[in-house]
């Protein structure tokens, strides 16, 4: 059975001791990934022709032998994520049982909304619908049917399948980091499969694969971004559209990322990013209102219907029988080339970004249930994408259908031409183009900055999920990513970036498959915990009848008095020392008599099983002999506001102290303040019986 266990006192989240720094460099992961990427970049810069030729060979091999794998994996992940959200596991929290969301629903939704925006979306929202309209894979271009299918294909490539990959990584990272207190790293999701081996070389291999995928994914976005922004600067200021300008933009991103890392301007960039969301929405609204509003609104509804109708076939389309007729009659790309350039590239790109965006989603979603998480990540960002692609894509297709064929031809040949040229048709064109350039530039810079932070975190050993990599490491990763972006631009521009992403996404695609398996195994353990509580309930109820304690005054009046008596932290701490601790020591002594290793600890680390809202005073009973699923019964002092129904409170304070019970999975939400020693003992035994039932269900052969 896998080693899916909660860390013990000496088993810190980073595998080190409490006296070590909060963040330490994982030199194996850092060196292997950095040296590998730099070597590839230098090879591309020194021998660009050879690199371009070799990329083409590797892309052909990957598409031929693993194209089916990319497509099947994307479909499997989508089904798996939807299943988790709708299943019995949907109630499981990404954190302890007692944790609550850090952000309000509105703020959380706004951040999810922002996660769906990027410079690349501006690039492809016009380029892909136009290309699919004029050069569809399986029919004649320029027809009404091709127009409907063009936007559907774009929504498919930017839609639910990709966001399912992000959701999978976000769930896995959040679950293992916040609920099982493993490191906030990809390797943690594979613990249910490989156990302790993930703490060593195998874990380093997984994290290295995650970094390689992330670097190429970020480099692709930066490359597309500089090509797009270079054209915007040409429109606005007459700047030359050249590799030199594009390199200058890459250097700008690296410098801005370095400034952010060393001066702490992250908050300012975060504020500007939020402003960018509003500007991006305003940009789309301007095109909607000043363009053909009625047509665009009708088209959005039609696009959603077409997407739903075509999605089942699209998600498993490999063109196994080819598209010979379309190639011969309409000049379409052959099926292998089309798949490589579109579907396989997008799936590899989503996979490469899965660690990056998954980490962001995990950090903003602590305390939310899996069902809430799946619903939010699958609906909120995609709703924005539908709006953006439908407005810009249909506007571009309509322009071609109205007779501007040169616009379509130029967009197919030079994709960055389409977006800015389309904006020139609307009132205030120069101002709108300037806003679009500002939006694209800031998303471009924040992508470089955030990517450097994520890669730094993946190549570090961190004590807590909230610790971040050192500034120097963020600067190094920003520079390495910039170097790779420049190298691949020199080799062949956007096409070379697409090819490189398709190749480098393959190793991490295999990791994603393992993440699915690991997360499902861990959630099966959660299911066994729920089943154990249900199965042990009859014994607990029968045991309640034997809990007779004449000296405790257990009449209903005494019970009501205890419920309405609100105490201070000092009173609760004294009760913890005088009543709770001796009772748990009696239980521990009896367990040892029965041959079970047990100990009682006071003031154990809060990060072990509790949240930061505890005051620090606690006492716990822990079975020391259980390595895989240790039993922990902790009573912790926790402050809370006095309920509105009132009650006795010392000196009229508006807050009181509770003695809340916490198990390995988090707080249970009930207060044992005022319990007699015998009641404390029986409550502990109730939870222990549930634990024994869980162990039986988890391993029936034991």
Coordinates of N, CA and C in Angstrom, one line a residue, residues 524-702:
X524 N -9.8 8.3 -2.5 CA -10.4 7.0 -2.1 C -10.2 6.8 -0.6
X525 N -9.0 7.3 -0.1 CA -8.7 7.3 1.4 C -9.7 8.2 2.1
X526 N -10.0 9.3 1.5 CA -11.0 10.2 2.1 C -12.4 9.5 2.2
X527 N -12.7 8.8 1.1 CA -14.0 8.1 1.1 C -14.0 7.0 2.2
X528 N -12.9 6.4 2.5 CA -12.8 5.4 3.6 C -13.0 6.1 4.9
X529 N -12.5 7.3 5.1 CA -12.7 8.0 6.3 C -14.2 8.3 6.6
X530 N -14.9 8.7 5.5 CA -16.3 8.9 5.7 C -17.1 7.7 6.0
X531 N -16.7 6.6 5.3 CA -17.4 5.3 5.6 C -17.1 4.8 7.0
X532 N -15.9 5.0 7.5 CA -15.6 4.6 8.8 C -16.4 5.3 9.9
X533 N -16.7 6.6 9.7 CA -17.5 7.3 10.6 C -19.0 6.7 10.6
X534 N -19.5 6.4 9.4 CA -20.8 5.9 9.3 C -20.9 4.5 9.9
X535 N -19.9 3.7 9.7 CA -19.9 2.3 10.2 C -19.7 2.2 11.7
X536 N -19.0 3.2 12.3 CA -18.7 3.1 13.7 C -19.8 3.8 14.5
X537 N -20.7 4.5 13.9 CA -21.8 5.2 14.6 C -22.6 4.4 15.6
X538 N -23.0 3.2 15.2 CA -23.8 2.4 16.2 C -23.0 2.1 17.5
X539 N -21.7 1.8 17.4 CA -20.9 1.5 18.6 C -20.8 2.8 19.4
X540 N -20.7 3.9 18.7 CA -20.5 5.2 19.5 C -21.8 5.5 20.2
X541 N -23.0 5.3 19.6 CA -24.2 5.6 20.2 C -24.5 4.7 21.4
X542 N -24.1 3.4 21.2 CA -24.3 2.5 22.3 C -23.4 2.8 23.5
X543 N -22.1 3.3 23.2 CA -21.2 3.6 24.2 C -21.7 4.9 25.0
X544 N -22.4 5.7 24.3 CA -22.9 6.9 25.0 C -23.8 6.6 26.2
X545 N -24.5 5.5 26.1 CA -25.4 5.1 27.2 C -24.6 4.6 28.4
X546 N -23.3 4.2 28.2 CA -22.5 3.8 29.4 C -21.7 4.9 30.0
X547 N -21.8 6.1 29.5 CA -21.1 7.3 30.0 C -21.8 7.9 31.2
X548 N -21.7 7.3 32.3 CA -22.4 7.8 33.5 C -21.3 8.4 34.4
X549 N -21.5 9.7 34.7 CA -20.6 10.4 35.6 C -21.3 11.2 36.6
X550 N -21.7 10.6 37.7 CA -22.5 11.3 38.7 C -21.9 12.6 39.2
X551 N -20.6 12.6 39.2 CA -20.0 13.8 39.8 C -19.9 15.0 38.8
X552 N -20.3 14.8 37.6 CA -20.2 15.9 36.6 C -21.5 16.7 36.5
X553 N -22.5 16.3 37.2 CA -23.7 17.1 37.1 C -24.3 17.2 35.7
X554 N -24.5 16.0 35.1 CA -24.9 15.9 33.7 C -26.4 16.0 33.5
X555 N -27.0 16.8 34.3 CA -28.4 17.1 34.0 C -28.6 18.0 32.8
X556 N -29.8 18.1 32.4 CA -30.0 19.0 31.2 C -29.7 20.5 31.6
X557 N -29.9 20.8 32.8 CA -29.7 22.2 33.2 C -28.2 22.5 33.2
X558 N -27.4 21.5 33.7 CA -25.9 21.7 33.6 C -25.4 21.8 32.2
X559 N -26.0 21.0 31.3 CA -25.6 21.0 29.9 C -26.0 22.3 29.3
X560 N -27.1 22.9 29.6 CA -27.5 24.2 29.1 C -26.6 25.3 29.6
X561 N -26.2 25.2 30.9 CA -25.3 26.2 31.5 C -24.0 26.2 30.8
X562 N -23.5 25.0 30.5 CA -22.2 24.9 29.8 C -22.2 25.5 28.4
X563 N -23.4 25.3 27.8 CA -23.5 25.8 26.4 C -23.5 27.3 26.4
X564 N -24.0 28.0 27.5 CA -24.2 29.4 27.5 C -23.1 30.1 28.3
X565 N -22.1 29.4 28.8 CA -21.1 30.0 29.6 C -19.8 30.2 28.7
X566 N -19.6 31.5 28.4 CA -18.5 31.9 27.5 C -17.3 32.3 28.3
X567 N -16.2 31.6 28.1 CA -15.0 31.8 28.9 C -13.9 32.6 28.2
X568 N -12.9 33.0 29.0 CA -11.8 33.7 28.4 C -10.7 32.7 28.0
X569 N -9.7 33.2 27.3 CA -8.6 32.4 26.8 C -7.9 31.8 28.1
X570 N -7.7 32.7 29.1 CA -7.0 32.2 30.3 C -7.8 31.1 31.0
X571 N -9.1 31.2 31.0 CA -9.9 30.2 31.7 C -9.9 28.9 30.8
X572 N -9.9 29.0 29.5 CA -9.9 27.8 28.7 C -8.5 27.1 28.8
X573 N -7.4 27.9 28.8 CA -6.1 27.3 29.0 C -6.0 26.6 30.3
X574 N -6.5 27.2 31.3 CA -6.4 26.5 32.6 C -7.2 25.2 32.6
X575 N -8.4 25.2 32.0 CA -9.2 24.0 31.9 C -8.5 22.9 31.0
X576 N -7.8 23.4 30.0 CA -7.0 22.5 29.2 C -5.9 21.8 30.0
X577 N -5.3 22.5 30.9 CA -4.2 22.0 31.7 C -4.7 21.1 32.8
X578 N -5.8 21.5 33.5 CA -6.3 20.8 34.7 C -7.2 19.6 34.4
X579 N -8.0 19.7 33.3 CA -9.0 18.6 33.0 C -8.6 17.8 31.7
X580 N -8.4 18.5 30.6 CA -8.2 17.8 29.4 C -6.9 17.0 29.3
X581 N -5.8 17.6 29.7 CA -4.5 16.9 29.6 C -4.4 15.7 30.5
X582 N -4.9 15.8 31.8 CA -4.9 14.5 32.6 C -5.7 13.4 32.0
X583 N -6.9 13.8 31.4 CA -7.8 12.8 30.9 C -7.1 12.1 29.7
X584 N -6.4 12.9 28.8 CA -5.7 12.3 27.7 C -4.5 11.4 28.1
X585 N -3.9 11.8 29.2 CA -2.7 11.1 29.7 C -3.2 9.7 30.3
X586 N -4.4 9.7 30.8 CA -5.0 8.4 31.3 C -5.3 7.5 30.1
X587 N -5.8 8.1 29.0 CA -6.0 7.3 27.8 C -4.7 6.7 27.2
X588 N -3.7 7.6 27.2 CA -2.4 7.2 26.6 C -1.8 6.1 27.5
X589 N -1.9 6.2 28.8 CA -1.4 5.2 29.7 C -2.1 3.8 29.5
X590 N -3.4 3.9 29.3 CA -4.1 2.6 29.1 C -3.8 2.0 27.7
X591 N -3.6 2.9 26.7 CA -3.2 2.4 25.4 C -1.9 1.7 25.4
X592 N -1.0 2.3 26.2 CA 0.4 1.6 26.3 C 0.2 0.3 27.0
X593 N -0.7 0.2 28.0 CA -0.9 -1.0 28.7 C -1.4 -2.1 27.8
X594 N -2.2 -1.7 26.7 CA -2.7 -2.6 25.7 C -1.7 -2.8 24.6
X595 N -0.5 -2.3 24.7 CA 0.5 -2.6 23.7 C 0.5 -1.6 22.5
X596 N -0.2 -0.4 22.7 CA -0.3 0.6 21.6 C 0.6 1.7 22.0
X597 N 1.6 2.1 21.1 CA 2.4 3.2 21.4 C 1.7 4.5 21.3
X598 N 1.7 5.3 22.4 CA 0.9 6.6 22.5 C 1.7 7.6 23.3
X599 N 1.5 8.8 23.0 CA 2.1 9.9 23.8 C 1.2 11.1 23.8
X600 N 1.3 11.9 24.8 CA 0.6 13.2 24.9 C 1.6 14.3 24.8
X601 N 1.3 15.3 23.9 CA 2.1 16.4 23.7 C 1.3 17.7 24.0
X602 N 2.0 18.7 24.5 CA 1.4 20.0 24.7 C 2.0 21.0 23.8
X603 N 1.2 21.9 23.3 CA 1.6 23.0 22.5 C 2.4 22.5 21.2
X604 N 1.8 21.5 20.5 CA 2.4 21.0 19.3 C 2.3 22.1 18.2
X605 N 3.1 22.0 17.2 CA 3.1 23.0 16.1 C 1.7 23.1 15.5
X606 N 1.3 24.4 15.3 CA 0.0 24.6 14.8 C -0.1 24.2 13.3
X607 N 1.0 24.3 12.6 CA 0.9 24.0 11.2 C 0.7 22.5 11.0
X608 N 0.8 21.7 12.0 CA 0.6 20.2 11.9 C -0.8 19.9 11.4
X609 N -1.8 20.3 12.2 CA -3.2 20.0 11.8 C -4.1 21.1 12.0
X610 N -3.7 22.3 12.5 CA -4.6 23.3 12.8 C -4.4 24.5 11.9
X611 N -5.3 25.5 12.0 CA -5.1 26.8 11.2 C -4.5 27.8 12.1
X612 N -4.2 28.9 11.4 CA -3.5 30.0 12.1 C -4.4 30.8 13.1
X613 N -5.7 30.5 13.1 CA -6.5 31.3 14.0 C -6.5 30.7 15.4
X614 N -5.8 29.6 15.7 CA -5.6 29.1 17.1 C -4.6 30.0 17.8
X615 N -4.7 30.0 19.1 CA -3.9 30.9 19.9 C -2.5 30.2 20.2
X616 N -2.4 28.9 20.0 CA -1.2 28.2 20.3 C -1.2 27.3 21.4
X617 N -2.2 27.4 22.3 CA -2.3 26.5 23.5 C -3.1 25.3 23.0
X618 N -2.5 24.1 23.2 CA -3.2 22.9 22.8 C -2.6 21.7 23.5
X619 N -3.3 20.6 23.5 CA -2.8 19.3 24.0 C -3.3 18.2 23.1
X620 N -2.5 17.2 22.8 CA -2.9 16.2 21.9 C -2.4 14.8 22.3
X621 N -3.2 13.9 22.0 CA -2.9 12.5 22.1 C -2.5 12.0 20.7
X622 N -1.4 11.3 20.6 CA -0.9 10.9 19.3 C -0.4 9.4 19.4
X623 N -0.8 8.6 18.5 CA -0.3 7.2 18.4 C 1.0 7.2 17.6
X624 N 2.1 7.0 18.3 CA 3.4 7.1 17.6 C 3.8 5.9 16.8
X625 N 3.1 4.8 16.9 CA 3.5 3.6 16.2 C 2.9 3.6 14.8
X626 N 1.9 4.4 14.5 CA 1.3 4.4 13.1 C 2.0 5.3 12.2
X627 N 2.6 4.8 11.2 CA 3.4 5.6 10.2 C 2.6 6.1 9.1
X628 N 1.6 5.3 8.6 CA 0.9 5.7 7.4 C -0.2 6.6 7.6
X629 N -1.1 6.3 8.6 CA -2.3 7.1 8.9 C -2.3 7.3 10.4
X630 N -1.5 8.1 11.0 CA -1.4 8.3 12.5 C -2.7 8.8 13.0
X631 N -3.1 8.3 14.2 CA -4.3 8.9 14.9 C -3.8 10.0 15.8
X632 N -4.5 11.2 15.6 CA -4.2 12.4 16.4 C -5.6 12.9 17.0
X633 N -5.6 13.1 18.3 CA -6.8 13.8 18.9 C -6.2 15.0 19.7
X634 N -6.5 16.1 19.1 CA -6.0 17.4 19.7 C -7.1 18.3 20.1
X635 N -6.9 18.9 21.3 CA -7.8 19.9 21.8 C -7.1 21.2 21.8
X636 N -7.5 22.2 21.1 CA -6.8 23.5 20.9 C -7.7 24.7 21.4
X637 N -7.1 25.6 22.0 CA -7.7 26.9 22.4 C -7.9 27.7 21.1
X638 N -9.2 28.2 20.9 CA -9.5 28.9 19.7 C -10.5 30.0 20.1
X639 N -10.2 31.2 19.6 CA -11.1 32.3 19.9 C -12.2 32.5 18.8
X640 N -13.3 33.0 19.3 CA -14.5 33.1 18.4 C -15.3 34.3 18.9
X641 N -16.1 34.9 18.0 CA -17.0 36.0 18.5 C -18.2 35.3 19.3
X642 N -18.7 36.1 20.3 CA -19.8 35.6 21.1 C -21.0 35.6 20.2
X643 N -21.8 34.5 20.2 CA -23.0 34.4 19.3 C -24.0 35.5 19.7
X644 N -24.9 35.8 18.8 CA -25.9 36.9 19.0 C -26.9 36.6 20.1
X645 N -27.0 35.3 20.4 CA -28.0 34.9 21.4 C -27.6 35.2 22.8
X646 N -26.3 35.6 23.0 CA -25.9 36.1 24.3 C -25.3 35.0 25.2
X647 N -25.4 35.2 26.5 CA -24.9 34.3 27.5 C -23.9 35.0 28.4
X648 N -23.4 34.3 29.4 CA -22.5 35.0 30.4 C -21.1 35.1 29.8
X649 N -20.6 36.3 29.9 CA -19.2 36.5 29.4 C -18.5 37.4 30.3
X650 N -17.3 37.0 30.7 CA -16.5 37.8 31.7 C -16.2 39.2 31.2
X651 N -16.5 40.2 32.0 CA -16.1 41.6 31.7 C -16.7 42.1 30.4
X652 N -17.8 41.5 29.9 CA -18.5 42.0 28.8 C -17.7 42.0 27.5
X653 N -16.7 41.1 27.4 CA -16.0 41.0 26.1 C -16.8 40.4 25.0
X654 N -16.5 40.7 23.8 CA -17.3 40.3 22.6 C -16.7 39.0 22.0
X655 N -15.6 38.5 22.5 CA -15.0 37.3 22.0 C -14.8 36.3 23.2
X656 N -14.8 35.0 22.9 CA -14.7 34.0 23.9 C -13.8 32.9 23.4
X657 N -13.4 32.0 24.3 CA -12.4 30.9 23.9 C -13.2 29.6 23.9
X658 N -12.8 28.8 22.9 CA -13.4 27.5 22.7 C -12.3 26.4 22.8
X659 N -12.6 25.3 23.3 CA -11.6 24.1 23.2 C -12.1 23.2 22.1
X660 N -11.6 23.4 20.9 CA -12.1 22.7 19.7 C -11.2 21.4 19.5
X661 N -11.9 20.4 19.0 CA -11.3 19.1 18.8 C -10.8 19.1 17.3
X662 N -9.5 18.7 17.1 CA -8.9 18.6 15.8 C -8.4 17.2 15.7
X663 N -8.6 16.6 14.5 CA -8.0 15.3 14.2 C -7.0 15.5 13.1
X664 N -6.4 14.5 12.5 CA -5.4 14.6 11.5 C -5.9 15.4 10.3
X665 N -7.2 15.3 10.0 CA -7.8 15.9 8.8 C -8.2 17.3 9.1
X666 N -8.1 17.9 10.3 CA -8.5 19.2 10.6 C -9.5 19.3 11.7
X667 N -10.0 20.5 12.0 CA -10.9 20.7 13.1 C -12.3 20.1 12.8
X668 N -13.0 19.7 13.9 CA -14.3 19.1 13.8 C -15.4 20.1 14.1
X669 N -15.0 21.3 14.6 CA -16.0 22.3 14.8 C -16.8 22.2 16.1
X670 N -16.5 21.4 17.0 CA -17.3 21.3 18.3 C -16.4 21.6 19.4
X671 N -17.0 22.1 20.5 CA -16.3 22.6 21.7 C -16.5 21.7 22.9
X672 N -15.3 21.3 23.5 CA -15.4 20.4 24.7 C -15.2 21.2 26.0
X673 N -15.2 22.5 26.0 CA -15.1 23.3 27.2 C -16.2 22.9 28.1
X674 N -15.9 22.5 29.3 CA -16.9 22.1 30.3 C -17.1 20.6 30.4
X675 N -16.5 19.9 29.4 CA -16.7 18.4 29.5 C -16.0 17.9 30.8
X676 N -16.5 16.9 31.4 CA -15.9 16.2 32.5 C -14.7 15.4 32.0
X677 N -13.8 14.9 32.9 CA -12.7 14.1 32.4 C -13.2 12.8 31.7
X678 N -14.3 12.2 32.2 CA -14.8 11.0 31.6 C -15.4 11.3 30.2
X679 N -16.0 12.4 30.1 CA -16.6 12.8 28.8 C -15.4 13.0 27.8
X680 N -14.4 13.7 28.2 CA -13.2 13.9 27.3 C -12.7 12.5 26.9
X681 N -12.5 11.6 27.8 CA -12.0 10.3 27.5 C -12.9 9.6 26.5
X682 N -14.2 9.6 26.7 CA -15.1 8.9 25.8 C -15.2 9.6 24.4
X683 N -15.0 10.9 24.4 CA -15.0 11.6 23.1 C -13.7 11.2 22.3
X684 N -12.6 11.1 23.0 CA -11.4 10.6 22.4 C -11.5 9.2 21.9
X685 N -12.2 8.3 22.7 CA -12.3 6.9 22.3 C -13.3 6.8 21.1
X686 N -14.3 7.7 21.1 CA -15.2 7.7 19.9 C -14.4 7.9 18.6
X687 N -13.5 8.9 18.6 CA -12.8 9.2 17.5 C -11.8 8.1 17.1
X688 N -11.2 7.5 18.2 CA -10.3 6.4 18.0 C -11.0 5.2 17.3
X689 N -12.3 4.9 17.7 CA -13.0 3.8 17.1 C -13.3 4.1 15.6
X690 N -13.6 5.4 15.3 CA -13.7 5.7 13.9 C -12.5 5.5 13.1
X691 N -11.3 5.8 13.8 CA -10.0 5.6 13.1 C -9.8 4.2 12.9
X692 N -10.1 3.3 13.8 CA -9.9 1.9 13.7 C -10.7 1.3 12.5
X693 N -12.0 1.9 12.4 CA -12.8 1.4 11.4 C -12.3 1.9 10.0
X694 N -11.7 3.1 10.0 CA -11.1 3.6 8.8 C -10.0 2.7 8.3
X695 N -9.1 2.3 9.3 CA -8.0 1.5 8.9 C -8.4 0.1 8.4
X696 N -9.5 -0.4 8.9 CA -10.1 -1.6 8.4 C -10.5 -1.5 7.0
X697 N -11.2 -0.4 6.7 CA -11.7 -0.2 5.3 C -10.6 0.1 4.3
X698 N -9.6 0.8 4.8 CA -8.5 1.2 4.0 C -7.6 0.0 3.6
X699 N -7.5 -1.0 4.5 CA -6.7 -2.1 4.2 C -7.4 -3.4 4.8
X700 N -8.3 -3.9 4.1 CA -9.1 -5.1 4.6 C -8.2 -6.3 5.0
X701 N -7.1 -6.4 4.3 CA -6.2 -7.5 4.5 C -5.4 -7.4 5.8
X702 N -5.4 -6.2 6.4 CA -4.5 -6.0 7.6 C -5.0 -6.8 8.8

